[in-house]
XYZ file of C-alpha atoms in Angstrom:
662
model
C 23.508 -12.979 1.991
C 23.860 -15.735 -0.604
C 20.549 -17.334 0.408
C 17.357 -16.347 -1.406
C 14.333 -14.648 0.125
C 12.422 -17.873 -0.424
C 15.057 -19.839 1.513
C 14.872 -17.384 4.415
C 11.079 -17.701 4.542
C 11.277 -21.498 4.535
C 13.466 -21.619 7.666
C 10.345 -21.365 9.794
C 9.557 -19.420 12.918
C 11.941 -17.434 15.069
C 11.762 -18.755 18.623
C 14.112 -16.650 20.769
C 15.682 -13.174 20.696
C 18.960 -12.950 18.809
C 21.832 -10.452 18.882
C 24.418 -9.946 16.154
C 27.923 -10.949 17.236
C 30.537 -9.123 15.139
C 33.330 -11.442 16.238
C 31.710 -14.485 14.628
C 29.561 -12.621 12.080
C 26.579 -14.605 13.347
C 23.449 -13.969 15.346
C 23.545 -15.568 18.796
C 20.787 -16.013 21.383
C 20.364 -13.313 23.994
C 17.943 -12.613 26.815
C 14.986 -10.278 26.431
C 16.377 -8.138 29.255
C 19.676 -7.677 27.421
C 17.881 -6.893 24.171
C 15.719 -4.154 25.679
C 18.682 -2.744 27.579
C 20.660 -2.500 24.322
C 17.796 -0.654 22.629
C 17.465 1.728 25.562
C 21.196 2.496 25.607
C 21.346 3.260 21.899
C 18.276 5.491 21.928
C 19.376 7.371 25.033
C 22.830 7.944 23.536
C 21.530 9.786 20.463
C 22.236 13.490 20.154
C 18.636 13.999 19.018
C 15.498 11.814 18.944
C 15.307 12.615 15.224
C 18.340 10.362 14.670
C 16.084 7.307 15.060
C 13.684 5.865 12.495
C 10.652 3.865 13.674
C 9.157 1.710 10.916
C 5.754 0.018 11.104
C 4.380 -2.850 9.063
C 0.692 -3.139 8.261
C 0.484 -6.436 10.159
C 0.853 -4.484 13.411
C -2.515 -4.432 15.246
C -4.148 -1.246 16.496
C -3.111 -1.694 20.110
C 0.603 -2.119 19.341
C 0.627 0.610 16.672
C -1.055 3.101 18.991
C 1.404 2.446 21.819
C 4.311 2.598 19.357
C 3.159 6.051 18.243
C 2.897 7.232 21.851
C 6.308 5.793 22.809
C 8.049 7.401 19.848
C 6.371 10.770 20.358
C 7.235 10.794 24.052
C 10.768 9.934 22.993
C 10.601 13.058 20.872
C 10.187 12.459 17.133
C 7.601 11.950 14.383
C 9.904 9.764 12.275
C 7.356 7.131 11.233
C 8.346 5.553 7.925
C 5.521 3.129 7.303
C 4.669 0.424 4.784
C 1.757 2.557 3.550
C 4.337 5.080 2.297
C 5.136 2.549 -0.424
C 1.608 1.644 -1.528
C -1.522 3.587 -0.487
C -0.098 6.797 0.914
C -1.577 8.698 -2.083
C -4.958 7.653 -0.678
C -4.077 9.114 2.717
C -2.683 12.368 1.230
C -4.596 12.796 -2.018
C -8.191 12.173 -0.962
C -8.482 14.469 2.112
C -8.308 17.726 0.082
C -11.059 16.297 -2.151
C -13.473 14.520 0.202
C -12.031 15.174 3.672
C -10.842 11.662 4.535
C -7.901 9.558 3.373
C -9.892 6.339 3.208
C -12.398 4.569 1.049
C -16.083 5.336 1.418
C -17.576 1.929 0.599
C -18.441 -1.129 2.672
C -18.833 -4.684 1.400
C -22.620 -4.325 1.219
C -22.193 -1.647 -1.435
C -21.200 -4.335 -3.933
C -24.697 -5.769 -3.502
C -26.297 -2.456 -4.520
C -23.864 -1.253 -7.171
C -25.102 -0.936 -10.748
C -21.554 -0.743 -12.138
C -18.122 -1.570 -10.751
C -14.816 -0.256 -12.079
C -11.583 -1.975 -10.965
C -8.572 0.144 -11.969
C -4.911 -0.778 -11.589
C -5.539 -3.756 -9.360
C -5.163 -7.505 -9.930
C -7.947 -8.657 -7.669
C -7.492 -12.401 -8.113
C -3.869 -12.372 -6.952
C -3.800 -9.467 -4.500
C -7.331 -9.407 -3.046
C -8.868 -12.862 -3.559
C -11.509 -12.317 -0.845
C -13.008 -9.557 -2.987
C -13.513 -11.952 -5.896
C -16.644 -13.456 -4.380
C -18.238 -9.987 -4.323
C -17.377 -9.493 -7.990
C -18.677 -12.963 -8.889
C -22.020 -12.264 -7.224
C -22.278 -8.863 -8.893
C -21.548 -10.394 -12.282
C -24.208 -13.053 -11.749
C -26.676 -10.223 -11.202
C -25.702 -8.817 -14.580
C -23.786 -5.849 -13.185
C -21.179 -4.521 -15.631
C -17.632 -4.792 -14.301
C -14.961 -2.755 -16.057
C -11.360 -3.836 -15.419
C -8.611 -1.376 -16.328
C -5.112 -2.848 -16.344
C -2.016 -3.006 -18.584
C -1.809 -6.750 -17.897
C -4.744 -9.014 -18.763
C -4.981 -11.147 -15.619
C -6.705 -14.509 -15.743
C -8.646 -13.947 -12.526
C -9.832 -10.545 -13.736
C -11.341 -12.210 -16.799
C -12.618 -15.516 -15.396
C -12.608 -16.852 -11.851
C -13.178 -20.320 -10.392
C -15.143 -20.086 -7.166
C -13.681 -22.299 -4.395
C -17.115 -22.445 -2.719
C -18.816 -23.714 -5.882
C -18.400 -27.505 -5.667
C -19.779 -28.179 -9.149
C -17.629 -25.508 -10.736
C -14.481 -26.772 -9.037
C -15.241 -30.399 -9.953
C -15.852 -29.532 -13.617
C -12.997 -27.014 -13.877
C -15.538 -24.315 -14.599
C -15.332 -20.589 -13.967
C -17.394 -17.420 -13.870
C -16.844 -14.628 -16.356
C -15.927 -11.530 -14.337
C -15.143 -8.659 -16.646
C -17.720 -7.270 -19.031
C -15.253 -4.694 -20.380
C -11.487 -5.115 -20.210
C -9.596 -1.877 -20.841
C -6.060 -2.689 -21.956
C -4.558 0.616 -20.915
C -1.005 1.826 -21.399
C 1.132 2.261 -18.302
C 0.379 5.795 -17.153
C -2.737 6.101 -19.315
C -5.301 6.136 -16.503
C -5.673 9.915 -16.308
C -6.332 10.076 -20.049
C -9.062 7.422 -19.689
C -10.689 9.253 -16.765
C -10.585 12.598 -18.557
C -11.888 10.957 -21.726
C -14.889 9.590 -19.830
C -15.500 12.993 -18.262
C -15.165 14.642 -21.681
C -17.926 12.400 -23.027
C -20.136 13.508 -20.160
C -19.427 17.210 -20.642
C -19.951 16.888 -24.425
C -23.362 15.333 -23.900
C -24.278 18.013 -21.371
C -23.335 20.638 -23.964
C -25.733 18.966 -26.377
C -28.579 19.420 -23.898
C -28.604 15.955 -22.310
C -28.819 15.790 -18.513
C -25.916 13.506 -17.607
C -24.434 15.046 -14.454
C -26.026 14.922 -11.009
C -26.628 18.660 -10.811
C -28.383 18.533 -7.443
C -25.430 16.785 -5.807
C -22.897 19.016 -7.522
C -24.600 22.270 -6.561
C -25.249 21.284 -2.940
C -22.048 19.414 -2.076
C -19.184 20.449 -4.375
C -17.105 23.368 -5.592
C -14.857 23.523 -8.643
C -17.044 22.048 -11.393
C -16.493 24.780 -13.968
C -12.705 24.651 -13.656
C -12.844 20.897 -14.239
C -15.149 21.309 -17.233
C -12.764 23.833 -18.772
C -9.722 21.578 -18.237
C -11.398 18.427 -19.557
C -12.913 20.051 -22.619
C -9.492 21.469 -23.542
C -8.080 17.930 -23.910
C -7.760 16.743 -27.499
C -9.256 13.378 -28.397
C -6.190 12.359 -30.402
C -3.996 13.003 -27.356
C -6.384 11.179 -25.060
C -6.254 8.132 -27.334
C -2.478 8.288 -27.712
C -1.740 8.630 -23.993
C -4.318 6.086 -22.839
C -3.460 3.559 -25.538
C -7.124 2.691 -26.062
C -9.615 3.733 -28.696
C -12.053 6.603 -28.449
C -14.826 4.079 -29.069
C -13.884 2.051 -25.976
C -13.577 5.168 -23.845
C -17.085 6.112 -24.959
C -18.323 2.599 -24.051
C -16.847 2.957 -20.574
C -18.460 6.366 -20.225
C -21.815 4.930 -21.316
C -21.583 2.177 -18.682
C -20.826 4.827 -16.082
C -23.617 7.169 -17.205
C -26.272 4.441 -17.226
C -25.417 3.401 -13.674
C -27.180 5.143 -10.808
C -24.728 3.723 -8.271
C -21.078 3.070 -9.167
C -18.145 1.760 -7.148
C -14.614 2.516 -8.328
C -11.930 0.330 -6.751
C -8.233 0.881 -7.346
C -4.842 -0.464 -6.383
C -1.208 0.388 -6.770
C -1.564 0.704 -10.519
C -2.922 4.168 -9.699
C -1.036 5.050 -6.535
C 2.539 4.215 -7.582
C 3.059 7.066 -10.034
C 4.820 10.396 -9.666
C 1.452 12.171 -9.512
C -0.477 9.340 -7.859
C -2.084 11.547 -5.207
C -3.482 13.951 -7.777
C -4.607 11.060 -9.974
C -6.805 9.767 -7.149
C -8.402 13.199 -6.922
C -9.477 12.745 -10.541
C -11.103 9.422 -9.635
C -13.015 11.313 -6.942
C -13.971 13.945 -9.535
C -15.407 11.285 -11.817
C -17.503 9.889 -8.969
C -18.745 13.343 -7.981
C -20.056 14.080 -11.470
C -22.727 11.425 -10.983
C -23.225 11.913 -7.241
C -21.567 8.592 -6.405
C -20.852 9.358 -2.768
C -23.168 8.878 0.169
C -25.640 6.425 -1.316
C -25.861 2.610 -1.380
C -23.754 0.926 -4.030
C -21.531 3.904 -4.692
C -18.181 5.284 -3.621
C -14.432 4.991 -3.852
C -12.572 1.884 -2.684
C -8.801 1.666 -2.248
C -7.960 -2.039 -2.157
C -5.218 -2.437 0.432
C -3.150 -5.528 1.129
C -1.841 -5.718 4.702
C -4.393 -6.630 7.353
C -4.029 -3.375 9.306
C -2.166 -0.940 7.084
C -5.169 1.388 7.274
C -5.681 0.912 11.016
C -2.094 1.840 11.841
C -2.625 5.182 10.139
C -5.893 5.715 12.009
C -4.321 5.237 15.458
C -1.291 7.483 15.029
C 1.374 6.063 12.701
C 1.779 9.280 10.755
C 4.909 11.319 10.077
C 2.734 14.409 9.524
C 0.368 14.414 12.512
C -2.415 16.981 12.684
C -2.219 19.605 15.470
C -5.612 18.570 16.896
C -4.376 15.004 17.349
C -1.184 16.177 19.046
C -3.250 18.356 21.374
C -5.299 15.329 22.437
C -2.150 13.262 23.023
C -0.909 16.016 25.298
C -4.217 16.125 27.173
C -4.479 12.357 27.621
C -0.841 11.521 28.421
C 0.557 14.719 29.915
C 3.627 15.182 27.727
C 4.159 17.629 24.875
C 4.610 15.640 21.641
C 6.901 16.980 18.902
C 5.172 19.193 16.373
C 7.585 19.146 13.432
C 6.987 16.650 10.652
C 9.062 13.462 10.616
C 10.348 11.163 7.878
C 8.488 8.956 5.456
C 10.268 5.944 3.941
C 12.263 7.746 1.267
C 13.288 10.498 3.689
C 14.374 7.925 6.253
C 16.735 6.277 3.755
C 18.055 9.685 2.724
C 18.741 10.416 6.404
C 20.618 7.120 6.771
C 22.720 7.855 3.696
C 23.488 11.335 5.045
C 24.547 9.893 8.416
C 21.872 11.805 10.313
C 19.954 8.637 11.227
C 21.700 6.231 13.611
C 19.025 3.754 14.794
C 16.334 1.832 12.910
C 13.565 -0.148 14.618
C 11.234 -2.169 12.402
C 7.943 -3.242 13.974
C 7.290 -6.044 11.493
C 7.838 -6.070 7.756
C 10.841 -6.471 5.502
C 11.812 -2.836 5.066
C 15.046 -3.313 3.179
C 13.468 -5.475 0.448
C 10.402 -3.283 0.037
C 12.166 0.045 -0.492
C 13.561 1.453 -3.769
C 17.186 1.641 -4.903
C 18.242 -1.627 -3.260
C 22.070 -1.216 -3.337
C 21.873 2.300 -1.907
C 19.355 1.162 0.700
C 21.715 -1.648 1.745
C 24.503 0.900 2.107
C 22.229 3.105 4.206
C 21.220 0.310 6.582
C 24.752 -0.968 7.078
C 25.892 2.467 8.228
C 23.587 2.493 11.273
C 24.625 1.971 14.881
C 21.654 -0.293 15.679
C 18.973 -2.095 13.688
C 16.104 -3.954 15.328
C 13.834 -6.357 13.457
C 10.619 -7.471 15.179
C 9.325 -10.430 13.183
C 7.926 -13.945 13.087
C 10.390 -15.257 10.468
C 13.748 -14.434 8.961
C 13.896 -11.933 6.129
C 16.496 -9.962 4.177
C 16.346 -7.095 6.658
C 17.980 -9.280 9.294
C 20.982 -9.892 7.023
C 21.438 -6.231 6.055
C 21.926 -4.588 9.437
C 23.798 -2.048 11.517
C 26.879 -2.499 13.666
C 24.640 -3.727 16.475
C 21.551 -5.694 15.499
C 18.692 -7.535 17.167
C 16.037 -9.936 15.885
C 13.076 -10.034 18.263
C 10.568 -12.872 17.733
C 6.907 -11.978 17.994
C 3.718 -13.919 18.665
C 1.866 -14.657 15.415
C -1.687 -13.431 14.866
C -2.873 -17.051 15.041
C -1.441 -17.573 18.554
C -2.966 -16.883 21.955
C -1.877 -13.957 24.128
C -2.265 -14.702 27.822
C -1.346 -11.989 30.338
C -1.922 -11.559 34.096
C -5.243 -9.837 33.352
C -6.350 -12.846 31.312
C -6.410 -13.790 27.654
C -6.073 -10.768 25.386
C -7.096 -9.969 21.837
C -6.056 -7.299 19.360
C -8.005 -5.353 16.747
C -7.515 -4.486 13.103
C -9.199 -2.135 10.622
C -9.756 -3.310 7.068
C -9.950 -1.269 3.860
C -13.699 -0.803 4.435
C -13.008 0.859 7.824
C -14.463 -2.141 9.648
C -12.764 -2.794 13.005
C -12.746 -6.395 14.180
C -11.189 -8.407 16.987
C -8.407 -10.866 16.202
C -8.001 -13.738 18.658
C -5.349 -16.403 18.316
C -6.259 -20.041 18.946
C -2.862 -21.761 18.890
C -0.265 -21.917 21.623
C 2.779 -19.705 20.921
C 5.523 -21.475 19.021
C 7.911 -20.893 21.932
C 7.890 -19.550 25.479
C 10.467 -16.999 24.302
C 8.281 -15.127 21.792
C 6.445 -11.999 22.950
C 3.388 -10.110 21.691
C 3.993 -6.834 19.835
C 2.318 -4.888 22.629
C 4.728 -6.229 25.238
C 7.746 -5.567 23.029
C 6.659 -1.959 22.483
C 5.972 -1.417 26.192
C 9.292 -2.873 27.281
C 11.239 -0.857 24.697
C 9.511 2.235 26.071
C 10.294 1.345 29.684
C 13.957 0.705 28.821
C 14.230 4.012 26.960
C 12.038 6.342 29.038
C 12.591 5.613 32.741
C 10.558 8.707 33.729
C 7.718 8.153 31.269
C 4.276 9.552 32.018
C 2.637 6.468 30.498
C 1.602 3.423 32.551
C 3.329 0.937 30.262
C 2.982 -1.956 32.695
C -0.794 -1.653 32.773
C -0.981 -1.428 28.983
C 1.231 -4.494 28.647
C -1.020 -6.598 30.867
C -4.496 -5.351 29.926
C -5.258 -4.521 26.295
C -8.668 -3.097 27.222
C -6.792 -0.244 28.889
C -5.082 0.487 25.557
C -8.417 0.620 23.760
C -9.706 3.016 26.409
C -6.729 5.286 25.670
C -7.393 5.039 21.937
C -10.965 6.112 22.584
C -9.730 9.052 24.659
C -7.422 10.257 21.891
C -9.960 9.587 19.114
C -13.376 10.278 20.682
C -15.024 11.042 17.319
C -14.579 7.503 15.994
C -13.553 5.262 18.891
C -15.841 6.231 21.779
C -17.027 3.027 23.480
C -14.297 1.010 21.765
C -14.256 -1.822 24.337
C -18.025 -2.221 24.213
C -18.428 -1.922 20.457
C -15.670 -4.426 19.665
C -17.717 -7.146 21.391
C -20.100 -7.204 18.417
C -19.603 -10.452 16.431
C -18.558 -8.669 13.242
C -16.976 -5.634 14.847
C -18.042 -2.138 13.846
C -17.500 0.405 11.112
C -15.709 3.634 11.830
C -17.646 6.714 10.850
C -16.660 7.936 7.371
C -18.396 11.326 6.958
C -18.569 11.276 3.112
C -20.821 8.237 3.448
C -23.277 10.701 5.005
C -22.431 13.377 2.437
C -20.577 15.307 5.100
C -17.213 16.681 3.998
C -14.599 17.331 6.720
C -12.644 19.705 4.467
C -11.763 23.298 5.444
C -14.650 24.657 3.352
C -17.090 21.890 4.284
C -17.517 20.871 0.633
C -16.292 18.097 -1.627
C -13.636 19.794 -3.726
C -13.352 19.097 -7.441
C -9.622 19.512 -7.992
C -8.072 20.080 -11.409
C -4.985 18.213 -12.591
C -3.836 19.805 -15.857
C -2.754 17.680 -18.779
C -2.794 13.913 -19.197
C 0.520 12.745 -17.694
C 0.785 10.902 -14.387
C 4.586 10.791 -14.591
C 7.219 13.228 -15.776
C 7.828 12.849 -19.517
C 11.066 11.166 -20.602
C 12.421 12.098 -24.018
C 14.280 8.964 -25.038
C 13.377 6.984 -28.180
C 14.477 3.710 -26.559
C 12.436 4.163 -23.372
C 10.125 1.457 -22.065
C 7.984 1.867 -18.955
C 8.513 -0.872 -16.370
C 5.907 -1.790 -13.774
C 6.943 -4.020 -10.878
C 4.299 -6.588 -9.904
C 3.766 -9.505 -7.542
C 3.366 -13.141 -8.498
C 0.445 -15.300 -7.517
C 2.493 -17.147 -4.849
C 3.696 -13.977 -3.158
C 2.470 -11.696 -0.384
C 4.218 -8.336 -0.390
C 7.938 -9.207 -0.127
C 7.287 -12.777 1.048
C 7.960 -15.350 -1.679
C 6.110 -18.633 -1.154
C 7.250 -20.271 -4.396
C 8.938 -19.479 -7.699
C 5.730 -20.175 -9.618
C 3.198 -17.716 -10.992
C 0.636 -20.092 -12.388
C -1.882 -17.417 -13.421
C 0.747 -16.014 -15.808
C 2.278 -19.367 -16.778
C 5.665 -18.823 -15.134
C 7.388 -21.662 -13.288
C 10.661 -21.898 -11.329
C 11.831 -18.412 -12.232
C 11.348 -14.850 -11.079
C 13.984 -13.085 -13.196
C 11.616 -12.552 -16.104
C 10.145 -9.657 -18.062
C 6.649 -9.627 -19.551
C 6.776 -7.887 -22.939
C 4.617 -7.265 -25.984
C 5.692 -9.603 -28.786
C 5.772 -6.750 -31.308
C 8.144 -4.802 -29.069
C 10.347 -7.888 -28.813
C 10.432 -8.444 -32.550
C 11.106 -4.754 -33.207
C 14.255 -5.142 -31.102
C 15.350 -8.266 -32.949
C 15.096 -10.470 -29.886
C 14.539 -14.216 -29.922
C 11.754 -15.744 -27.896
C 12.846 -15.995 -24.232
C 15.943 -13.932 -24.955
C 18.195 -12.808 -22.119
C 18.336 -9.041 -21.716
C 19.462 -6.348 -19.323
C 17.539 -3.299 -18.139
C 19.052 0.045 -17.244
C 17.151 2.888 -15.615
C 16.921 6.219 -17.408
C 17.728 8.781 -14.719
C 19.606 12.042 -14.294
C 21.264 11.575 -10.911
C 24.469 9.974 -12.193
C 23.767 6.605 -10.509
C 23.881 3.606 -12.834
C 21.086 1.157 -12.129
C 21.276 -2.038 -14.157
C 20.005 -5.623 -13.870
C 21.198 -8.391 -16.190
C 20.000 -11.897 -16.960
C 16.269 -11.236 -17.370
C 14.313 -13.618 -19.602
C 11.826 -11.955 -21.945
C 8.410 -13.644 -21.992
C 5.771 -12.840 -24.592
C 2.730 -11.437 -22.833
C -0.153 -9.251 -24.025
C 1.307 -6.034 -22.634
C 0.585 -2.685 -24.296
C 3.283 -1.452 -26.659
C 6.085 0.279 -24.793
C 5.312 -1.439 -21.481
C 7.174 -4.041 -19.435
C 6.376 -5.824 -16.195
C 8.652 -7.741 -13.839
C 8.681 -9.006 -10.307
C 9.043 -7.020 -7.133
C 11.271 -6.938 -5.084
C 13.843 -8.382 -7.504
C 13.616 -5.312 -9.772
C 13.657 -2.723 -6.972
C 17.317 -1.887 -7.764
C 16.010 -0.166 -10.912
C 13.714 2.192 -8.965
C 15.563 5.406 -8.036
C 15.133 6.670 -4.498
C 14.218 10.108 -5.831
C 11.520 8.841 -8.221
C 8.376 9.331 -6.146
C 5.145 11.272 -5.680
C 6.027 14.544 -3.942
C 2.666 14.772 -2.155
C 2.709 11.292 -0.615
C 6.324 10.142 -0.835
C 5.225 6.944 -2.587
C 7.800 5.518 -5.043
C 6.598 5.430 -8.659
C 7.161 1.685 -9.043
C 4.528 1.274 -11.761
C 6.257 3.478 -14.337
C 10.055 3.189 -14.156
C 11.681 4.516 -17.365
C 14.203 1.949 -18.614
C 16.253 0.953 -21.647
C 16.555 -2.683 -22.706
C 19.738 -4.201 -24.050
C 20.216 -7.668 -25.513
C 22.815 -9.817 -23.822
C 25.298 -12.011 -25.697
C 23.751 -14.546 -28.091
C 20.271 -13.148 -27.464
C 19.753 -11.381 -30.812
C 17.879 -13.305 -33.485
């Protein structure tokens, strides 16, 4: 436990299955047969299938995720805590009531046709560098790009193109943002309502600003939205957003002049207590100008993991729809459980309550990603069995149950050769494009297995009378894709044929055709009263903390202690703070401070030894690195619709440590 996350990552690949030996307090090698037998015994010994939690990481390909969902449902539970619960679950839960699907509606080609692009709550250069080339090309065409973020990020402002030889040789860069909106943490709803207020004001003055044809034919709820928005006071909008009325009006003018607008967003919008409802307001803004179902327009959640969206599509869902469960029953011949299962927060609560006994993690670093780190550690250590399926060591392998296994998996870059021949897997990106992923390297060891085989063999060890032909699925991945197509005929018919296309294929997203798979068949304009995206906290000392990633970091994986875009080197225990806030507290430059969470549950959450760094943050806002600051995020501080922790707006108090006051 004394080793850092970086040290664990640097130990390289896992090459053989390992079992925890309590007598020596070490992991020791074990056979695959013994590992699967141990899993089967623990699962079969449970009093109820609901005592097991089955986690999925977004790196899991479609084939493995689909089989995992079938295995777990035949076992008898819908307990599917998933990495999306902690990032883009508000997309999956918030957008369907509005537009009928929990996904984005754009494809990459839309950037070529957009007349304006808004990027809200997302640091594209660090978290989605592949998207930067699309923004660079749009900017070269003179397309306005509006970036909305509490932290001015270097790559959001200017970007050096790796493909541009001259630019790289001369240390040049391309200006990206035409309008940077330096918003307060939690001020996004006020900005969106301010822009909509400008539009409704101009309509009231007789100007035709809204797309009335689209609104009348495709939507319901416009008048309720107009009434709510017009009731908002400009002084309050400015105060909550932290930006001037003049800039809000500039943003609105950019939006109004554009006939095709893309709005992209990241966790700066989703990780709030009302993140799901906030995304509905983004959809409202797009509807007012008819920005669905035409080239260059739509909503774009920018996701991180390679298949976090695909896993959801093929069944990793703790709240499955009845129609899906009916098809599972028809295709596989067993009756899947109907009651809802656990998302991430609920799974930890179940562990703490003693009602969960087994945890199986198909990829990921669950224990470092979740909130309330000390309580989460306590929860995990109380389990009978923990299983980590991974390529490398991570913290989750050190914080484990009484029995524990580490099962090494084939990397995405490595070949999968089975009796039926060489296999490939598929993934779905944030644009709903499904592509094949084929490894080219030999596996690092003869004792690593593909995810599909691990899932199948866990199922065979647990369900000796299963109705599923696990052996066939394990050997022939085309048979898995045929089953996916049978369960999802609307989007995956002809899966094996369509995936042969060089660039894969796009899943059908009905709003792209202006078809709305909602109960009323319309796009619903949904009202969110007020301007707050988090519960108000009445404390004069409160600061709002947002946890962020560094440049040399991917999710919980730390590749170095440097964050060169923000000028931080060899340290991650830092806080980015407005210099005026620092001076108002009498703190020296680079003072050492502690943070304590403001909460009402009686649990003291405190981190000491954080170095304050001057950074152009809005007043009242702080930022620090994830996962180091996860101990400050209460387990109960989350969006009730999606279950997503509100990691972008943690209410905290700052205290100077000894010798840190000027």
